[in-house]
Structure formats: C-alpha cells, structure tokens
C-alpha cells in the first residue's frame, strides 16, 4: 500500500539520535538544528527522558480519563511552578492543533460567541477551527471555511478594536513569535492593547505558545516578554520531546463543566511521564539560562556573516534572512554538510530551532560550515 503522498521528502533516513545529533541508516552523523519543528527540546534520547518513558511503559502505558491519574496532577503542578502561570487550569490533549481547537471551542463556550480574529502569516494547526484561523488558503478545505474567522495584519490595533466592537468575536488568537510564518513578532504596544481590548469586549485572548513556548524564547512562555495575561495558553511541540502531547492552560476565571471538553488519549500515563521528564530536565539543567546564553551567542556569530540581511526571533527560536530563497542552501547544508535546518513561508528565511541544551561548539560548527555552504551556493548560482 503506498503512503498518501503529501510531504516532499529529503533523501535522508534517520534511525537514531543522541543529544543534538541524529544518525541515518548509513551511520552518517547530522547536526540537528531543527529538532523536528522545535519538538526536540531536551535533545534526542536524553537519559532522563528514556528512563521516565521506559519505566512508565513497563508499569502502565495507558488508561482512559475515566480514572484517577496522579501523573496529570504532578505534571500540572510542575508546569505551574516552572512557568509562573499561577492558578491556571490544565487540560491535556495530544497535539498543537487539538490544543488550539479546544482553546477556540472553550472561548466560544465562555463568551457565547463564535467569530475568531487571527493574523496574517499565523499558523495554528490543521483541525477545523484551528486551520480556518491559519493564514494559508491552500490547507483550508471548504468544510473548514464555514468557520467565521477574520484575519488581520499583525500590529493592526485599530483593526482588532473595530472587529471586537462588533460584539461577535469569541477569541483573538496570536503567536507571540510566528513559527512557520517567518518569526515575525508584534510590538509590545500591540500585544498589550489587544489584551486590554479583549478584556473590554468579552473576548478570550488566546496565546498560541505551541512553538514559541516551553523555554524556547528565553522565558518559559513568549507572552511573558510583555505585560499581558492570556485567558488561554496553548502548548505542544517541545512539551514531550517527541512524545505526542499538548495542552491548554486555562485562566481561573473560566469555569469547567463535566463533558465540556474531552479526549481519549490526552494526558495518558506515557504522555505525562514524557512531559514530566522534559520539565524536570529544563529545571535541573537550567535550560532557560542556556537558551538566553546560546541565543545571544548565535546573534553575535550571525552578525559576522555579510550575506545575512536580518536575524529574527528570540532565544533559540531564530531565523536568518537572506536576499535569496534558501531552498538550495538548505539542501547544501543537509546533503553536503550534514546539518538539519528549517524553512518558512518566507522563502528567504532559514529557521533554527535546536534542542535547548545546545552548546557553543555546535553553533561554532554550524557557522563555519554555513560560510562554506554559502560560497558553494553562490558558485552554483
């Protein structure tokens, strides 16, 4: 049976990983500066992670949410302690798309309204409401398009004000650092005014932290760089270091009711074990400090390369923008210099999303090889 052919694939077959490296079926080592879309937060096969998941699967891998699962409470308490999101409530799911779908559903329940405001170049997932709020018509099917969504320019405060004052908006959803859109960010004034406008107009302010959260930006959540209080925070990617897990943090003003939300696999025992291993490692290895130190070092090194026109992002959610499309450069890096990097909707942007425990030696290696790869691309052009 053939696979449904929806992914253009590089001709590389990783079969194992260790730390910041992956190894293909020929035994070739690759420097992983992409982490599978920022999923690998504490490195491949981290011993804490391997031990936690192995122990849990040997004990109890799964049971439904119809029973007590103390691991969920342990995960919630650890997340509250490390994130500083005091008194928020946690609902666990399996992915970022599910997190955003439930965030928007909850906003609609809470407000009794159904229209969503989102922003250009934003990406929120591929489920029904989440994909409708995503600025990419190529992945919005007709069945999704029946959702009521208004997409505005980032930083358009007046547009947000105009739409909210119409009285039918249940949620404004925003990435505080856009991921696939190209690492664009709103201004502090924009985020803070949107927060205030939501509170004044009975709309939920949803912080999509699926890619920019979990220490990736240099704070636990990217919204914490600003003076805002989201009503709902969605999280996933780096949460499980590769194990499927996502969730939403829900402000204490939003009351839970039995049956309001539900999931079969969300918050299962294995997922919680993986999630706890990530949080415990972020804490024990002081990875937030490392993110800030390595992010600053990356910025310094990038400024030495004249072909780089702009450095975008924060912490270890970074982008290098050139004055040419980077598709050939990415191929050069992966095939000839054995480095994984990422692309974006902005075809001139090279995305860098390494594990949070990356070291200076890895960045030195990347920049030295990037200089050589740039020369090769220039010659071939």
Short mmCIF file of C-alpha atoms in Angstrom, two decimals:
data_model
loop_
_atom_site.label_atom_id
_atom_site.label_comp_id
_atom_site.label_asym_id
_atom_site.label_seq_id
_atom_site.Cartn_x
_atom_site.Cartn_y
_atom_site.Cartn_z
CA UNK A 1 0.00 0.00 0.00
CA UNK A 2 1.52 3.38 -0.95
CA UNK A 3 1.67 6.22 1.52
CA UNK A 4 -0.55 9.21 0.81
CA UNK A 5 1.97 11.50 -0.87
CA UNK A 6 1.58 14.88 0.84
CA UNK A 7 5.16 15.52 2.00
CA UNK A 8 8.13 16.46 -0.20
CA UNK A 9 10.90 14.42 1.43
CA UNK A 10 14.65 14.84 1.72
CA UNK A 11 16.54 11.69 0.83
CA UNK A 12 17.74 11.12 4.40
CA UNK A 13 16.61 8.30 6.72
CA UNK A 14 17.38 8.99 10.40
CA UNK A 15 17.37 5.84 12.50
CA UNK A 16 18.77 7.05 15.83
CA UNK A 17 19.61 10.19 17.76
CA UNK A 18 21.75 11.28 20.66
CA UNK A 19 21.75 14.78 22.10
CA UNK A 20 21.90 17.30 19.28
CA UNK A 21 22.79 14.72 16.63
CA UNK A 22 20.86 12.23 14.53
CA UNK A 23 22.29 9.29 12.58
CA UNK A 24 21.00 7.92 9.30
CA UNK A 25 20.77 4.34 8.03
CA UNK A 26 24.32 4.63 6.68
CA UNK A 27 25.72 5.68 10.06
CA UNK A 28 26.23 9.30 8.98
CA UNK A 29 26.03 11.91 11.76
CA UNK A 30 23.93 15.06 11.29
CA UNK A 31 23.84 18.19 13.45
CA UNK A 32 20.16 18.74 14.26
CA UNK A 33 19.40 22.45 14.38
CA UNK A 34 15.70 21.98 13.71
CA UNK A 35 14.51 19.40 16.22
CA UNK A 36 11.60 18.28 14.05
CA UNK A 37 9.80 21.67 14.18
CA UNK A 38 11.06 22.60 17.69
CA UNK A 39 9.78 19.32 19.15
CA UNK A 40 13.11 18.02 20.49
CA UNK A 41 13.52 20.32 23.46
CA UNK A 42 15.99 18.42 25.67
CA UNK A 43 17.89 16.50 22.98
CA UNK A 44 17.46 13.11 21.35
CA UNK A 45 17.43 10.12 23.73
CA UNK A 46 18.08 12.24 26.81
CA UNK A 47 18.70 9.74 29.66
CA UNK A 48 16.05 11.38 31.89
CA UNK A 49 13.50 11.04 29.12
CA UNK A 50 14.44 7.47 28.18
CA UNK A 51 14.31 6.34 31.81
CA UNK A 52 10.97 8.01 32.52
CA UNK A 53 9.22 6.66 29.42
CA UNK A 54 10.73 3.18 29.76
CA UNK A 55 9.77 2.89 33.42
CA UNK A 56 6.24 4.08 32.72
CA UNK A 57 5.60 1.78 29.76
CA UNK A 58 6.82 -1.15 31.84
CA UNK A 59 4.30 -0.18 34.53
CA UNK A 60 1.16 1.24 32.88
CA UNK A 61 1.20 2.81 29.44
CA UNK A 62 -2.42 3.88 29.13
CA UNK A 63 -5.80 4.08 30.68
CA UNK A 64 -8.64 6.47 29.91
CA UNK A 65 -9.54 9.70 31.67
CA UNK A 66 -12.35 7.90 33.49
CA UNK A 67 -9.97 7.08 36.37
CA UNK A 68 -7.57 8.90 38.67
CA UNK A 69 -4.18 9.66 37.10
CA UNK A 70 -1.86 11.30 39.65
CA UNK A 71 0.73 11.91 36.91
CA UNK A 72 -1.57 14.55 35.42
CA UNK A 73 -1.67 16.45 38.69
CA UNK A 74 2.09 16.12 39.10
CA UNK A 75 2.61 17.49 35.59
CA UNK A 76 0.19 20.37 36.23
CA UNK A 77 1.93 21.33 39.48
CA UNK A 78 5.41 21.22 37.92
CA UNK A 79 4.20 23.26 34.94
CA UNK A 80 2.69 25.87 37.25
CA UNK A 81 5.92 26.11 39.26
CA UNK A 82 8.23 26.49 36.27
CA UNK A 83 6.01 28.68 34.10
CA UNK A 84 4.80 31.04 36.82
CA UNK A 85 1.22 30.70 35.49
CA UNK A 86 -0.25 30.52 38.97
CA UNK A 87 -3.78 29.15 39.38
CA UNK A 88 -4.30 28.37 35.68
CA UNK A 89 -6.02 25.03 34.98
CA UNK A 90 -4.55 22.38 32.66
CA UNK A 91 -6.40 20.34 30.04
CA UNK A 92 -4.23 17.78 28.23
CA UNK A 93 -4.53 16.69 24.61
CA UNK A 94 -2.25 15.08 22.01
CA UNK A 95 -1.12 17.83 19.65
CA UNK A 96 -0.91 21.55 18.98
CA UNK A 97 -3.83 21.51 16.58
CA UNK A 98 -6.01 19.89 19.25
CA UNK A 99 -4.79 22.42 21.80
CA UNK A 100 -5.86 25.34 19.61
CA UNK A 101 -9.11 23.64 18.61
CA UNK A 102 -10.03 23.22 22.26
CA UNK A 103 -8.87 26.75 23.10
CA UNK A 104 -11.20 28.22 20.48
CA UNK A 105 -14.04 25.90 21.49
CA UNK A 106 -13.63 26.91 25.13
CA UNK A 107 -13.59 30.60 24.18
CA UNK A 108 -16.85 30.11 22.32
CA UNK A 109 -18.40 28.28 25.29
CA UNK A 110 -17.29 31.02 27.67
CA UNK A 111 -18.45 34.02 25.62
CA UNK A 112 -21.43 32.55 23.76
CA UNK A 113 -19.94 33.96 20.53
CA UNK A 114 -18.32 32.28 17.50
CA UNK A 115 -16.15 34.56 15.38
CA UNK A 116 -12.36 34.45 15.71
CA UNK A 117 -9.76 37.11 14.95
CA UNK A 118 -6.36 35.85 13.82
CA UNK A 119 -3.38 37.35 11.97
CA UNK A 120 -1.60 37.13 8.65
CA UNK A 121 1.23 34.59 8.43
CA UNK A 122 -0.14 32.86 11.52
CA UNK A 123 -0.28 29.07 11.74
CA UNK A 124 -2.50 27.38 14.34
CA UNK A 125 -2.96 23.80 13.15
CA UNK A 126 -4.92 21.68 10.69
CA UNK A 127 -8.14 20.82 12.56
CA UNK A 128 -11.35 22.62 11.69
CA UNK A 129 -11.34 25.91 13.60
CA UNK A 130 -7.55 25.98 14.00
CA UNK A 131 -6.92 25.68 10.28
CA UNK A 132 -9.57 28.28 9.49
CA UNK A 133 -7.61 30.67 11.72
CA UNK A 134 -4.42 29.83 9.79
CA UNK A 135 -3.37 32.23 7.04
CA UNK A 136 -2.89 29.65 4.30
CA UNK A 137 -5.81 29.07 1.97
CA UNK A 138 -4.07 26.07 0.40
CA UNK A 139 -4.76 23.98 3.52
CA UNK A 140 -8.27 25.31 4.28
CA UNK A 141 -10.86 22.92 2.82
CA UNK A 142 -14.42 24.11 2.08
CA UNK A 143 -15.66 22.36 5.23
CA UNK A 144 -13.20 24.43 7.28
CA UNK A 145 -14.07 27.68 5.53
CA UNK A 146 -17.53 27.74 7.12
CA UNK A 147 -15.83 28.85 10.35
CA UNK A 148 -16.19 32.59 10.98
CA UNK A 149 -12.65 33.98 11.06
CA UNK A 150 -11.28 37.44 10.32
CA UNK A 151 -7.57 37.62 9.56
CA UNK A 152 -5.85 40.96 10.16
CA UNK A 153 -2.34 42.32 9.72
CA UNK A 154 -0.08 41.81 12.71
CA UNK A 155 0.17 45.06 14.74
CA UNK A 156 -3.20 46.33 13.42
CA UNK A 157 -4.58 47.53 16.75
CA UNK A 158 -7.32 49.60 15.11
CA UNK A 159 -8.47 46.59 13.12
CA UNK A 160 -8.68 44.48 16.28
CA UNK A 161 -10.62 47.24 18.03
CA UNK A 162 -13.03 47.56 15.10
CA UNK A 163 -13.71 43.81 14.95
CA UNK A 164 -14.09 43.34 18.71
CA UNK A 165 -16.53 46.21 19.00
CA UNK A 166 -18.89 44.40 16.60
CA UNK A 167 -19.67 42.17 19.59
CA UNK A 168 -19.49 38.71 17.97
CA UNK A 169 -15.82 37.77 18.50
CA UNK A 170 -15.17 34.95 20.95
CA UNK A 171 -11.37 34.90 20.67
CA UNK A 172 -8.30 36.65 19.37
CA UNK A 173 -5.53 34.10 18.76
CA UNK A 174 -1.91 35.05 18.17
CA UNK A 175 1.59 33.56 18.13
CA UNK A 176 3.89 35.86 20.10
CA UNK A 177 6.65 34.74 17.74
CA UNK A 178 5.29 33.39 14.48
CA UNK A 179 6.68 29.99 13.56
CA UNK A 180 6.19 28.84 10.01
CA UNK A 181 5.14 32.36 9.04
CA UNK A 182 8.73 33.54 9.39
CA UNK A 183 9.49 34.57 13.01
CA UNK A 184 7.69 37.90 12.83
CA UNK A 185 6.65 39.46 16.15
CA UNK A 186 4.11 42.03 17.18
CA UNK A 187 5.11 45.10 19.15
CA UNK A 188 4.71 45.34 22.90
CA UNK A 189 2.09 48.07 22.39
CA UNK A 190 0.13 45.83 20.03
CA UNK A 191 0.03 42.80 22.33
CA UNK A 192 -0.81 44.85 25.40
CA UNK A 193 -3.60 46.77 23.65
CA UNK A 194 -5.08 43.57 22.21
CA UNK A 195 -5.10 42.07 25.70
CA UNK A 196 -6.94 45.13 27.04
CA UNK A 197 -9.39 45.18 24.12
CA UNK A 198 -10.27 41.52 24.64
CA UNK A 199 -10.99 42.12 28.31
CA UNK A 200 -13.13 45.17 27.50
CA UNK A 201 -15.18 43.31 24.86
CA UNK A 202 -15.81 39.87 26.44
CA UNK A 203 -13.42 38.04 24.12
CA UNK A 204 -10.78 35.49 25.08
CA UNK A 205 -7.14 36.36 24.41
CA UNK A 206 -5.52 33.08 23.25
CA UNK A 207 -1.72 32.85 23.33
CA UNK A 208 -0.57 30.22 20.83
CA UNK A 209 2.65 29.06 22.53
CA UNK A 210 2.82 25.75 20.67
CA UNK A 211 6.17 26.53 19.06
CA UNK A 212 7.41 29.63 20.90
CA UNK A 213 6.64 28.29 24.40
CA UNK A 214 8.37 25.88 26.75
CA UNK A 215 11.52 27.99 27.27
CA UNK A 216 12.11 28.37 23.52
CA UNK A 217 12.03 32.20 23.58
CA UNK A 218 14.23 32.70 26.67
CA UNK A 219 11.25 32.92 29.02
CA UNK A 220 9.04 29.96 29.78
CA UNK A 221 6.32 31.43 27.55
CA UNK A 222 6.91 34.06 24.88
CA UNK A 223 3.96 36.15 26.09
CA UNK A 224 5.93 36.73 29.30
CA UNK A 225 8.13 39.21 27.43
CA UNK A 226 5.08 41.53 27.59
CA UNK A 227 2.63 42.85 30.16
CA UNK A 228 -0.32 40.65 29.20
CA UNK A 229 -2.50 37.99 30.82
CA UNK A 230 -3.85 35.50 28.29
CA UNK A 231 -7.15 33.81 29.03
CA UNK A 232 -5.99 30.58 27.37
CA UNK A 233 -2.47 29.39 26.52
CA UNK A 234 -1.95 26.57 24.04
CA UNK A 235 1.15 24.38 24.17
CA UNK A 236 2.55 21.27 22.49
CA UNK A 237 5.73 20.72 20.43
CA UNK A 238 8.57 20.91 22.97
CA UNK A 239 6.31 19.64 25.73
CA UNK A 240 7.06 15.94 25.21
CA UNK A 241 10.45 15.85 23.43
CA UNK A 242 8.89 13.78 20.66
CA UNK A 243 6.09 12.04 22.53
CA UNK A 244 2.69 13.34 21.32
CA UNK A 245 1.34 15.65 24.00
CA UNK A 246 -0.32 19.05 24.04
CA UNK A 247 -2.50 21.09 26.30
CA UNK A 248 -4.13 24.35 27.18
CA UNK A 249 -3.68 26.43 30.29
CA UNK A 250 -6.99 27.99 31.25
CA UNK A 251 -7.39 31.13 33.34
CA UNK A 252 -9.12 30.54 36.69
CA UNK A 253 -11.99 32.82 35.64
CA UNK A 254 -13.12 30.13 33.17
CA UNK A 255 -15.22 27.51 34.93
CA UNK A 256 -15.06 23.84 33.99
CA UNK A 257 -18.18 21.72 33.48
CA UNK A 258 -18.37 17.96 33.06
CA UNK A 259 -18.38 16.99 29.39
CA UNK A 260 -17.32 20.44 28.16
CA UNK A 261 -14.06 19.07 26.71
CA UNK A 262 -12.86 15.52 26.28
CA UNK A 263 -10.14 13.29 24.82
CA UNK A 264 -9.32 9.59 24.70
CA UNK A 265 -5.53 9.68 24.57
CA UNK A 266 -4.84 13.14 26.00
CA UNK A 267 -3.00 13.11 29.31
CA UNK A 268 -2.31 9.37 29.23
CA UNK A 269 0.28 7.89 31.56
CA UNK A 270 3.07 7.68 28.99
CA UNK A 271 2.47 11.23 27.79
CA UNK A 272 2.62 12.56 31.35
CA UNK A 273 5.83 10.66 32.04
CA UNK A 274 7.40 12.18 28.94
CA UNK A 275 6.13 15.65 29.86
CA UNK A 276 7.47 15.40 33.40
CA UNK A 277 10.88 14.29 32.12
CA UNK A 278 11.05 17.42 29.96
CA UNK A 279 10.06 19.79 32.78
CA UNK A 280 12.40 18.14 35.27
CA UNK A 281 15.27 18.43 32.79
CA UNK A 282 14.52 22.08 31.98
CA UNK A 283 14.70 22.73 35.72
CA UNK A 284 17.67 20.55 36.69
CA UNK A 285 19.86 21.62 33.76
CA UNK A 286 18.83 25.29 34.00
CA UNK A 287 17.95 25.31 30.32
CA UNK A 288 16.26 28.72 30.39
CA UNK A 289 19.62 30.28 31.20
CA UNK A 290 21.25 28.24 28.44
CA UNK A 291 18.64 29.40 25.92
CA UNK A 292 19.44 33.03 26.68
CA UNK A 293 23.20 32.49 26.62
CA UNK A 294 23.20 30.46 23.40
CA UNK A 295 20.69 32.78 21.75
CA UNK A 296 22.92 35.77 22.42
CA UNK A 297 25.97 33.86 21.16
CA UNK A 298 24.09 32.88 17.99
CA UNK A 299 23.24 36.53 17.34
CA UNK A 300 26.90 37.53 17.71
CA UNK A 301 28.10 34.84 15.32
CA UNK A 302 25.39 35.61 12.77
CA UNK A 303 26.44 39.27 12.60
CA UNK A 304 29.81 38.14 11.23
CA UNK A 305 28.24 36.81 8.02
CA UNK A 306 27.57 39.60 5.49
CA UNK A 307 25.08 37.58 3.43
CA UNK A 308 22.67 37.56 6.39
CA UNK A 309 20.35 40.54 5.97
CA UNK A 310 18.32 40.15 9.15
CA UNK A 311 18.39 38.00 12.29
CA UNK A 312 14.89 37.25 13.56
CA UNK A 313 13.37 35.70 16.67
CA UNK A 314 14.31 35.31 20.32
CA UNK A 315 16.17 32.79 22.46
CA UNK A 316 16.57 29.61 20.43
CA UNK A 317 13.68 30.34 18.08
CA UNK A 318 15.76 32.01 15.41
CA UNK A 319 15.77 32.87 11.74
CA UNK A 320 18.44 34.01 9.30
CA UNK A 321 17.04 36.04 6.41
CA UNK A 322 18.93 36.35 3.13
CA UNK A 323 18.24 38.24 -0.10
CA UNK A 324 17.70 34.94 -1.95
CA UNK A 325 15.46 31.91 -1.46
CA UNK A 326 17.15 29.37 0.84
CA UNK A 327 15.88 26.10 -0.64
CA UNK A 328 19.20 25.32 -2.33
CA UNK A 329 21.12 26.40 0.77
CA UNK A 330 19.12 24.00 2.94
CA UNK A 331 19.86 21.17 0.50
CA UNK A 332 23.54 22.08 0.53
CA UNK A 333 23.56 22.05 4.34
CA UNK A 334 21.79 18.72 4.72
CA UNK A 335 23.41 16.75 1.88
CA UNK A 336 26.97 18.10 1.85
CA UNK A 337 27.47 19.48 5.38
CA UNK A 338 25.12 17.17 7.32
CA UNK A 339 23.11 19.87 9.11
CA UNK A 340 19.32 19.90 9.56
CA UNK A 341 17.71 23.35 9.33
CA UNK A 342 14.17 24.56 8.68
CA UNK A 343 12.33 26.69 6.16
CA UNK A 344 9.34 29.00 6.46
CA UNK A 345 6.58 30.60 4.44
CA UNK A 346 9.16 33.34 3.94
CA UNK A 347 11.28 31.51 1.35
CA UNK A 348 14.31 33.65 2.15
CA UNK A 349 14.42 32.58 5.80
CA UNK A 350 16.49 29.77 7.31
CA UNK A 351 14.85 28.62 10.57
CA UNK A 352 16.95 27.42 13.52
CA UNK A 353 15.16 25.52 16.33
CA UNK A 354 17.76 23.37 18.10
CA UNK A 355 17.42 21.45 21.37
CA UNK A 356 17.54 23.84 24.32
CA UNK A 357 20.76 22.27 25.64
CA UNK A 358 22.81 23.15 22.56
CA UNK A 359 26.41 24.25 23.25
CA UNK A 360 28.71 26.89 21.77
CA UNK A 361 30.77 24.24 19.97
CA UNK A 362 27.68 23.20 17.99
CA UNK A 363 26.98 26.78 16.97
CA UNK A 364 30.61 27.32 16.01
CA UNK A 365 30.41 24.24 13.80
CA UNK A 366 27.23 25.49 12.17
CA UNK A 367 28.52 28.95 11.35
CA UNK A 368 31.82 27.69 9.95
CA UNK A 369 30.00 25.26 7.66
CA UNK A 370 27.35 27.86 6.78
CA UNK A 371 30.08 30.14 5.43
CA UNK A 372 31.37 27.35 3.20
CA UNK A 373 27.88 26.34 2.09
CA UNK A 374 27.07 29.94 1.14
CA UNK A 375 30.12 30.04 -1.11
CA UNK A 376 29.05 26.78 -2.75
CA UNK A 377 25.53 28.10 -3.37
CA UNK A 378 26.96 31.31 -4.85
CA UNK A 379 29.23 29.34 -7.21
CA UNK A 380 26.39 27.09 -8.37
CA UNK A 381 24.10 30.07 -8.90
#
